[in-house]
CSV table of C-alpha atoms in Angstrom, one decimal:
chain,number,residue,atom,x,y,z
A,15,UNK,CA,-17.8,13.8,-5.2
A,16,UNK,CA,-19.0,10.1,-5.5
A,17,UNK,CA,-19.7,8.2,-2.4
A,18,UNK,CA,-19.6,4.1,-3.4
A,19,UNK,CA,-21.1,2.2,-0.8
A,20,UNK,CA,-20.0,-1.2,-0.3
A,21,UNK,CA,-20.1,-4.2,1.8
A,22,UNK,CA,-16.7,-4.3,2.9
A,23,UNK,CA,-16.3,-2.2,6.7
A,24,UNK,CA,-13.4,-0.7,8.3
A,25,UNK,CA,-11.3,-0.4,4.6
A,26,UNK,CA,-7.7,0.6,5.5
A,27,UNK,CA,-6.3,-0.1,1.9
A,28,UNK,CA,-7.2,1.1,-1.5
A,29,UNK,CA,-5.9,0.4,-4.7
A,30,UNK,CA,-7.1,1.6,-8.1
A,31,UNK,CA,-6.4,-0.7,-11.6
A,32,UNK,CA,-3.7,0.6,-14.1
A,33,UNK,CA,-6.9,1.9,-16.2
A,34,UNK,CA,-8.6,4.0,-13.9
A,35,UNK,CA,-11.8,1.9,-14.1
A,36,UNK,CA,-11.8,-1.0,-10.9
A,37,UNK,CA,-11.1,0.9,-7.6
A,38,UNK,CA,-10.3,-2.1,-4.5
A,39,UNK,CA,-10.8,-1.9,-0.7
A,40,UNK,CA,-10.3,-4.4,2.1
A,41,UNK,CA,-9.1,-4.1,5.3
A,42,UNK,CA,-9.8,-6.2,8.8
A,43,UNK,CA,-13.4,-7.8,7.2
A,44,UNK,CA,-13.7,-10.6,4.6
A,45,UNK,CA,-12.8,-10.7,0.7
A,46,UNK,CA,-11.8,-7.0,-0.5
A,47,UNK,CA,-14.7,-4.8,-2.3
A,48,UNK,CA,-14.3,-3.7,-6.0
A,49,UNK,CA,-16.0,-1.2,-8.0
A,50,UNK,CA,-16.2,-0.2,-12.0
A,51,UNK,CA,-15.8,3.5,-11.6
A,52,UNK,CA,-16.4,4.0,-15.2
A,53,UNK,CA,-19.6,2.1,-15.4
A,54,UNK,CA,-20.7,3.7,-11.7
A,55,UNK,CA,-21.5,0.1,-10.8
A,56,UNK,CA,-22.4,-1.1,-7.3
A,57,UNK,CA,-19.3,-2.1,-5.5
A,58,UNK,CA,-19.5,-6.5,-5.4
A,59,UNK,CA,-17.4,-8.6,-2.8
A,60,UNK,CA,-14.8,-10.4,-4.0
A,61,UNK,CA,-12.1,-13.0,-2.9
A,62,UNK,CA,-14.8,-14.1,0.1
A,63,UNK,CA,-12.5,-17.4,1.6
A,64,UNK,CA,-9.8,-14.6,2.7
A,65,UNK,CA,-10.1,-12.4,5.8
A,66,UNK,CA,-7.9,-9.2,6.3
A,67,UNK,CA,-6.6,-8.4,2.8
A,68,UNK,CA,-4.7,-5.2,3.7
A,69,UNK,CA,-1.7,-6.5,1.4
A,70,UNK,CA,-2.8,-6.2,-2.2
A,71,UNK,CA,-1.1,-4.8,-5.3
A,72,UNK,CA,-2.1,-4.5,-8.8
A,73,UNK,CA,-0.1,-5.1,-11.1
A,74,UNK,CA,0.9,-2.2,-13.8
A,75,UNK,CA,1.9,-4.6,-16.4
A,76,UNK,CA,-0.8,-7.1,-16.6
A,77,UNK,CA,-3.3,-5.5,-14.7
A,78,UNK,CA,-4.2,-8.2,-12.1
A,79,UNK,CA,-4.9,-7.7,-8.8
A,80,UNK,CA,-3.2,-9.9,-5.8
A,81,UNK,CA,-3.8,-10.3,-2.1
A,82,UNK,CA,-2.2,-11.8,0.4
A,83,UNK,CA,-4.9,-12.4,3.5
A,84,UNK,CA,-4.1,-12.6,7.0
A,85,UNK,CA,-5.8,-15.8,7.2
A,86,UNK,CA,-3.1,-17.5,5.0
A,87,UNK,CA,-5.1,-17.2,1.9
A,88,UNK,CA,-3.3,-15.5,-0.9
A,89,UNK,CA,-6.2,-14.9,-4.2
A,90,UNK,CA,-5.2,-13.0,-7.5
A,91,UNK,CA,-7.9,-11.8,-9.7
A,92,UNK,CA,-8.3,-10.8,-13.5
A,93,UNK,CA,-10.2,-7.9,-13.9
A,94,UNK,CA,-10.8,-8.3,-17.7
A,95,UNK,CA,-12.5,-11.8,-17.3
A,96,UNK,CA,-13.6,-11.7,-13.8
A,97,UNK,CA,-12.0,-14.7,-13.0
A,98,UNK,CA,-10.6,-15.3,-9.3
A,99,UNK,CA,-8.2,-17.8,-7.8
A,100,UNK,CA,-7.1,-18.7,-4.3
A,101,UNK,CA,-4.1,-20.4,-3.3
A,102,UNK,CA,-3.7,-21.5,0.4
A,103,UNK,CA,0.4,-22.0,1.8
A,104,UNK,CA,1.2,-24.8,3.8
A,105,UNK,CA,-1.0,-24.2,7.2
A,106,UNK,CA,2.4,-24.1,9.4
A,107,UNK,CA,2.6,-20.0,7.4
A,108,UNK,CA,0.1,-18.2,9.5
A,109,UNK,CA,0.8,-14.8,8.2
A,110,UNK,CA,1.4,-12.5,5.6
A,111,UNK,CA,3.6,-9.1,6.2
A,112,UNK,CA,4.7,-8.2,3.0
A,113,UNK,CA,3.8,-8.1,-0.6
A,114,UNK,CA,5.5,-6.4,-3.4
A,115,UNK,CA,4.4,-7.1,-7.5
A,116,UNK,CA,7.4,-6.1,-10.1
A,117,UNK,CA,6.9,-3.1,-12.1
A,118,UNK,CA,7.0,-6.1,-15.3
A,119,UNK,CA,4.4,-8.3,-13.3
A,120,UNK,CA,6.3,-11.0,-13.5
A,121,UNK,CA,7.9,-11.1,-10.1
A,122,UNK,CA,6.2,-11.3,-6.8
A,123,UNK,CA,8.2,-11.4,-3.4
A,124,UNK,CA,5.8,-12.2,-0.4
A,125,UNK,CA,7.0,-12.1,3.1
A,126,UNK,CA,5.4,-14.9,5.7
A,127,UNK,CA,6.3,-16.0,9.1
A,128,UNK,CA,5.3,-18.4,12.0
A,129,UNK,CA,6.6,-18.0,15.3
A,130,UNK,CA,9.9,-18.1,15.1
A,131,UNK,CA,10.4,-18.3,11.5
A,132,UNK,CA,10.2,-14.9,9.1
A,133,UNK,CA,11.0,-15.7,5.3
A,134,UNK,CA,11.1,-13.7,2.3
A,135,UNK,CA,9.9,-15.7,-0.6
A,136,UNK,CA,10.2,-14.8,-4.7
A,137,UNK,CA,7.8,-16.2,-7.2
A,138,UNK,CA,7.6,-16.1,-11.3
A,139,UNK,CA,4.2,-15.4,-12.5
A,140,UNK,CA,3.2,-17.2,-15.6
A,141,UNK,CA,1.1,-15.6,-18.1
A,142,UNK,CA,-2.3,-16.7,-17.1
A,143,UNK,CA,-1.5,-15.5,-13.6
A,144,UNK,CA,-0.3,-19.0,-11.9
A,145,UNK,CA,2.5,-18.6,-9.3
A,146,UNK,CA,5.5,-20.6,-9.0
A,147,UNK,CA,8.0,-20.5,-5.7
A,148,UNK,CA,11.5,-19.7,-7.2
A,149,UNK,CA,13.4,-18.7,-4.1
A,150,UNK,CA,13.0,-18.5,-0.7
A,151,UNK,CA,15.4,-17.3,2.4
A,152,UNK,CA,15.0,-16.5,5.9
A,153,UNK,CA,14.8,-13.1,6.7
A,154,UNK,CA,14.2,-11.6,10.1
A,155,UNK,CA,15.0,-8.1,9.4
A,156,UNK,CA,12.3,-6.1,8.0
A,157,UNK,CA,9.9,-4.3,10.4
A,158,UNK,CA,7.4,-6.7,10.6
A,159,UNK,CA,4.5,-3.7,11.0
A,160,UNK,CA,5.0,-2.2,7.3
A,161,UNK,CA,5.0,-4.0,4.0
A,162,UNK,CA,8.3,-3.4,1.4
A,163,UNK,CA,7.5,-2.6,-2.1
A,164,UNK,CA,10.0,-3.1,-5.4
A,165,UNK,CA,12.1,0.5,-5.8
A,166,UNK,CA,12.1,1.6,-9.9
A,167,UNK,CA,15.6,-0.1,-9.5
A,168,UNK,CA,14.9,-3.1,-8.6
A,169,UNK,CA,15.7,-3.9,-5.2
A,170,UNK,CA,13.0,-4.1,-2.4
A,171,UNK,CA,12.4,-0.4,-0.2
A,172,UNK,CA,11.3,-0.7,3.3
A,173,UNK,CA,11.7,-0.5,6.8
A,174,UNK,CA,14.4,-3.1,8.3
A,175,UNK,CA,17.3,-3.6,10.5
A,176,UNK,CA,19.6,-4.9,8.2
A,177,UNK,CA,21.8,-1.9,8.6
A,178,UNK,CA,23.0,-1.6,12.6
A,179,UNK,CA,19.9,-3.1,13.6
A,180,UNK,CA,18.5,0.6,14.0
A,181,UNK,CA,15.2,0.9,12.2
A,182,UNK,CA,15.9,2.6,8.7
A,183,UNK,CA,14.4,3.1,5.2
A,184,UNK,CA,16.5,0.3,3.2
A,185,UNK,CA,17.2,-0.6,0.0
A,186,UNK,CA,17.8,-5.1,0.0
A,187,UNK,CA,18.0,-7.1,-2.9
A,188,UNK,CA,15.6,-9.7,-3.2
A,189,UNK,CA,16.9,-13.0,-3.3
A,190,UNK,CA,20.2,-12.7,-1.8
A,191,UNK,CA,19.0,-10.3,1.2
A,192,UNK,CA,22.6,-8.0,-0.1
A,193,UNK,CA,21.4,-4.3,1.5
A,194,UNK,CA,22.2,-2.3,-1.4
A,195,UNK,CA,21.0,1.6,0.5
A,196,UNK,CA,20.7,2.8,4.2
A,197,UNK,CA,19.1,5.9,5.3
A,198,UNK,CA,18.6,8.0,8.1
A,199,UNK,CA,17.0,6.2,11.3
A,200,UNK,CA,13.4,6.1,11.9
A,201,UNK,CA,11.4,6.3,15.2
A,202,UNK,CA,10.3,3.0,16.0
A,203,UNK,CA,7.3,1.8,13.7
A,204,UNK,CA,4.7,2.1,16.4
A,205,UNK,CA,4.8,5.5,16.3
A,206,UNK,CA,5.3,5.5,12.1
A,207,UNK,CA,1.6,5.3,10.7
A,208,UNK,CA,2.3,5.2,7.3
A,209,UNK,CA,5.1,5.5,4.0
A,210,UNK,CA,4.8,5.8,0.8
A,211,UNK,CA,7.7,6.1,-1.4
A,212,UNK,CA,7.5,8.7,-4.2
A,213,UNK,CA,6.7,7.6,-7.8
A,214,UNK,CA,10.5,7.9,-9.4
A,215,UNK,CA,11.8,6.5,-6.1
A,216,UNK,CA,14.2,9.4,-5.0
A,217,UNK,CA,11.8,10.7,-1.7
A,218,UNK,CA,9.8,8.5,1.1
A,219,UNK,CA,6.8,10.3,2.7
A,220,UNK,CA,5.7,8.8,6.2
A,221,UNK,CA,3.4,10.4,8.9
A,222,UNK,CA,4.5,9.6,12.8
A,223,UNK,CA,3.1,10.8,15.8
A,224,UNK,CA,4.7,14.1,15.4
A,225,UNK,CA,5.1,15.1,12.3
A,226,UNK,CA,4.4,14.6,8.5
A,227,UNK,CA,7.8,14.2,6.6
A,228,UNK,CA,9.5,13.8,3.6
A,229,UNK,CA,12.7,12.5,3.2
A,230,UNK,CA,15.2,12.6,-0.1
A,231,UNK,CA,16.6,9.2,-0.8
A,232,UNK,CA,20.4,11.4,-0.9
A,233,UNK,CA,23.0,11.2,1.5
A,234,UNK,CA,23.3,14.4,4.2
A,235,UNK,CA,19.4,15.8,2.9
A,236,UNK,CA,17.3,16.3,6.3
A,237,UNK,CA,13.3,15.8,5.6
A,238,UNK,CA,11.2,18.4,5.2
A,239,UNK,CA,8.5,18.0,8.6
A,240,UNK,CA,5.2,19.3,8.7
A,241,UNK,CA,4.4,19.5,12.5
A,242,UNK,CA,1.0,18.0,13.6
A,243,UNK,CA,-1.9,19.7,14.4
A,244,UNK,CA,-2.8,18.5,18.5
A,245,UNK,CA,-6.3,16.5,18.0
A,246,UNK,CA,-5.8,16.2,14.6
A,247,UNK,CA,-4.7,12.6,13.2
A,248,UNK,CA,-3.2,11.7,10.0
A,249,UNK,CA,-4.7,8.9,8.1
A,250,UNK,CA,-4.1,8.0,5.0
A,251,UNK,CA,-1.1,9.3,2.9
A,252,UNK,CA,-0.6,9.5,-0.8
A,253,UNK,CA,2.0,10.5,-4.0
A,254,UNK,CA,0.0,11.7,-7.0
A,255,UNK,CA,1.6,9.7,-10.2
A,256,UNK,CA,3.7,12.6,-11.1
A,257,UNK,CA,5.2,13.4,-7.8
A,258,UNK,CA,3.9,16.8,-7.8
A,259,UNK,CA,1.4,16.4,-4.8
A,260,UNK,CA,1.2,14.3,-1.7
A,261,UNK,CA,-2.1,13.4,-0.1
A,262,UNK,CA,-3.4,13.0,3.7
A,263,UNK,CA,-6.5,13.1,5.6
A,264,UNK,CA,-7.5,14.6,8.5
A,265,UNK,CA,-10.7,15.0,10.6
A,266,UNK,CA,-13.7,14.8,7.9
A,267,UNK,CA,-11.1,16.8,5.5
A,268,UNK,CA,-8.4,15.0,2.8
A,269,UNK,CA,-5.6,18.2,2.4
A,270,UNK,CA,-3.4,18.0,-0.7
A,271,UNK,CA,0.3,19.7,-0.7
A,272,UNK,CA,3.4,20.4,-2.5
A,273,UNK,CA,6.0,17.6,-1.4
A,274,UNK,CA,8.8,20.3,-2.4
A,275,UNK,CA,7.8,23.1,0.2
A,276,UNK,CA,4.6,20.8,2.5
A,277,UNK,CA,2.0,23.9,1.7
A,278,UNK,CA,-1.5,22.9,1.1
A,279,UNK,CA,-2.9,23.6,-2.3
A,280,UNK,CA,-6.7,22.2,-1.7
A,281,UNK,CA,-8.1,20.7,0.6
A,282,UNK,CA,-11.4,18.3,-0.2
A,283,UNK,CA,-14.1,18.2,2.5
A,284,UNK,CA,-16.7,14.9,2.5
A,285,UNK,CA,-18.2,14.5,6.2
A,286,UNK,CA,-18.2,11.1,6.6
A,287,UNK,CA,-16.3,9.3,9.0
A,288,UNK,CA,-12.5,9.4,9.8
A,289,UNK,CA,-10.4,8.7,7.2
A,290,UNK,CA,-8.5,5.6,6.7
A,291,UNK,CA,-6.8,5.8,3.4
A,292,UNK,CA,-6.1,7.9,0.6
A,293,UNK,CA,-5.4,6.4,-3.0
A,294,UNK,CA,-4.9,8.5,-6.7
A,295,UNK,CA,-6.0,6.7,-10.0
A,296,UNK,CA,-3.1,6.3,-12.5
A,297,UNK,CA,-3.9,9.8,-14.3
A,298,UNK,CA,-3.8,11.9,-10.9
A,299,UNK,CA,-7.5,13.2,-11.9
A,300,UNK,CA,-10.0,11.5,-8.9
A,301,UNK,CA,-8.4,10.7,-5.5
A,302,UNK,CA,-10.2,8.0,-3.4
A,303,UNK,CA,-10.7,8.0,0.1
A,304,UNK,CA,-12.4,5.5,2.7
A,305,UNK,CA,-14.0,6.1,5.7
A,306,UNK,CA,-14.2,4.3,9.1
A,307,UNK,CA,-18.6,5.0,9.6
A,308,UNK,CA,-18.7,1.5,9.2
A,309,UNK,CA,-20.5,0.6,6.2
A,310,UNK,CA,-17.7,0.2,4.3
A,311,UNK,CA,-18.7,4.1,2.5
A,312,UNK,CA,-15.6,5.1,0.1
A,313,UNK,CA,-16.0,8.0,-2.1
A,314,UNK,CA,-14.0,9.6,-5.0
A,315,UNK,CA,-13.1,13.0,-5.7
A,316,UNK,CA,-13.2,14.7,-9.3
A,317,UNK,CA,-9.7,16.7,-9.3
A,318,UNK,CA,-10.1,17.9,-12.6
């Protein structure tokens, strides 16, 4: 166990690189907080014009990292040079809801709104990272509480009302908003702390105030639930790149389980702080965690 202090507090999203060596964290504070892993570096602040970078996706393909900041700032950066770029919407967009980066890299599909206006918005990414606006339509629909991300097929998987205007996982094309897959209902999103869909797209896991679940993308399959412990919250939830284990946290204590039966195979104990977020590197071998002590303290667990 590794504990990588860093400047960045209250970190409710981690993301690691497609190599394994830059782990990213940024929540409600300024810039997001990256570390080299590999090298054991300190962690440096990057991105610093943006404030509340909770959306941000690596991309697989290309290996660049994008944010979209609460503030209005959206800022990509290239991990192999170190270069960073920021690029500010029109001022009238005071909010970002939604990111999602194309398993190619070459698509990104941003959600924004201002009061009464919610649009989903497509861009083409050049080479050298630069963005260009392709499409954009209005779009009301999605839960404005969870981000989407892009489904292996294609299509964009999240919470929305574009079914019966019941809250349900959904499958939506991009740029025509065509809903391509409903699911069962969902409680309403206040009470749904987290999903994360699995990594060959056929189950959602999501953690409510009740229960754990997980859910097979198939018609008539109920989700397995793993009731919830009173005075114990979930934080955190992820799918190991293989799909074989799902991840939570819990008190000082991150448990690991079987998606296909919810048993806990190990559980990882590190004392500091309640847990905010849970994220595996691309290999499945170290698991990140952060903590809410307030120093911004994330640490990473050998699995190996």
């Amino acid at each position: 166990m590794r504990v990588l202090p860093g400047p960045t507090k209250s970190n409710q999203v981690l993301a690691w690189s497609p190599d394994g060596r830059w782990l990213v964290a940024a929540g409600i504070g300024t810039g997001v907080t990256v570390w080299d892993v590999v090298a054991n570096a300190p962690g440096q602040r990057i991105m610093g014009a943006g404030h509340g970078g909770r959306l941000m996706q690596f991309s697989r393909a290309t290996g660049r990292l994008f944010v979209a900041f609460q503030n209005g700032i959206f800022c990509d950066w290239n991990p192999t040079t170190g270069e960073e770029r920021r690029q500010l919407w029109s001022e009238g967009y005071t909010h970002f809801s939604g990111i999602a980066v194309s398993a190619s890299g070459l698509e990104i599909t941003i959600r924004r709104y201002r009061p009464q206006i919610q649009e989903i918005v497509g861009f083409s990414v050049a080479d050298d990272g630069t963005l260009s606006e392709t499409w954009v339509r209005e779009d009301d629909k999605w839960d404005y509480k969870h981000s989407f991300v892009y489904h292996p097929n294609g299509n964009l998987f999240g919470i929305g009302r574009h079914t019966d205007e019941e809250l349900r996982f959904e499958l939506v094309e991009p740029q025509s908003g065509n809903l391509v897959g409903s699911f069962d209902r969902v409680p309403e999103t206040d009470r749904v702390a987290q999903w994360v869909l699995s990594p060959d797209g056929t189950r959602v896991a999501w953690i409510a105030d009740q229960a754990l679940y997980v859910q097979p993308l198939a018609p008539s399959q109920s989700p397995l639930q793993l009731p919830a412990v009173e005075g114990m919250h979930r934080r955190g939830l992820a799918w190991a790149p293989d799909g074989r284990t799902i991840a939570y946290a819990t008190g000082t204590t991150v448990r690991l389980l079987d998606p296909d039966t919810l048993t806990e195979v190990r559980a990882l104990d590190w004392n500091i702080g309640k847990p905010r977020a849970v994220a595996f590197n691309p290999d499945g071998l170290r698991a990140a965690v952060s903590g809410d002590g307030g120093r911004g303290w994330v640490t990473v667990f050998d699995l190996e």
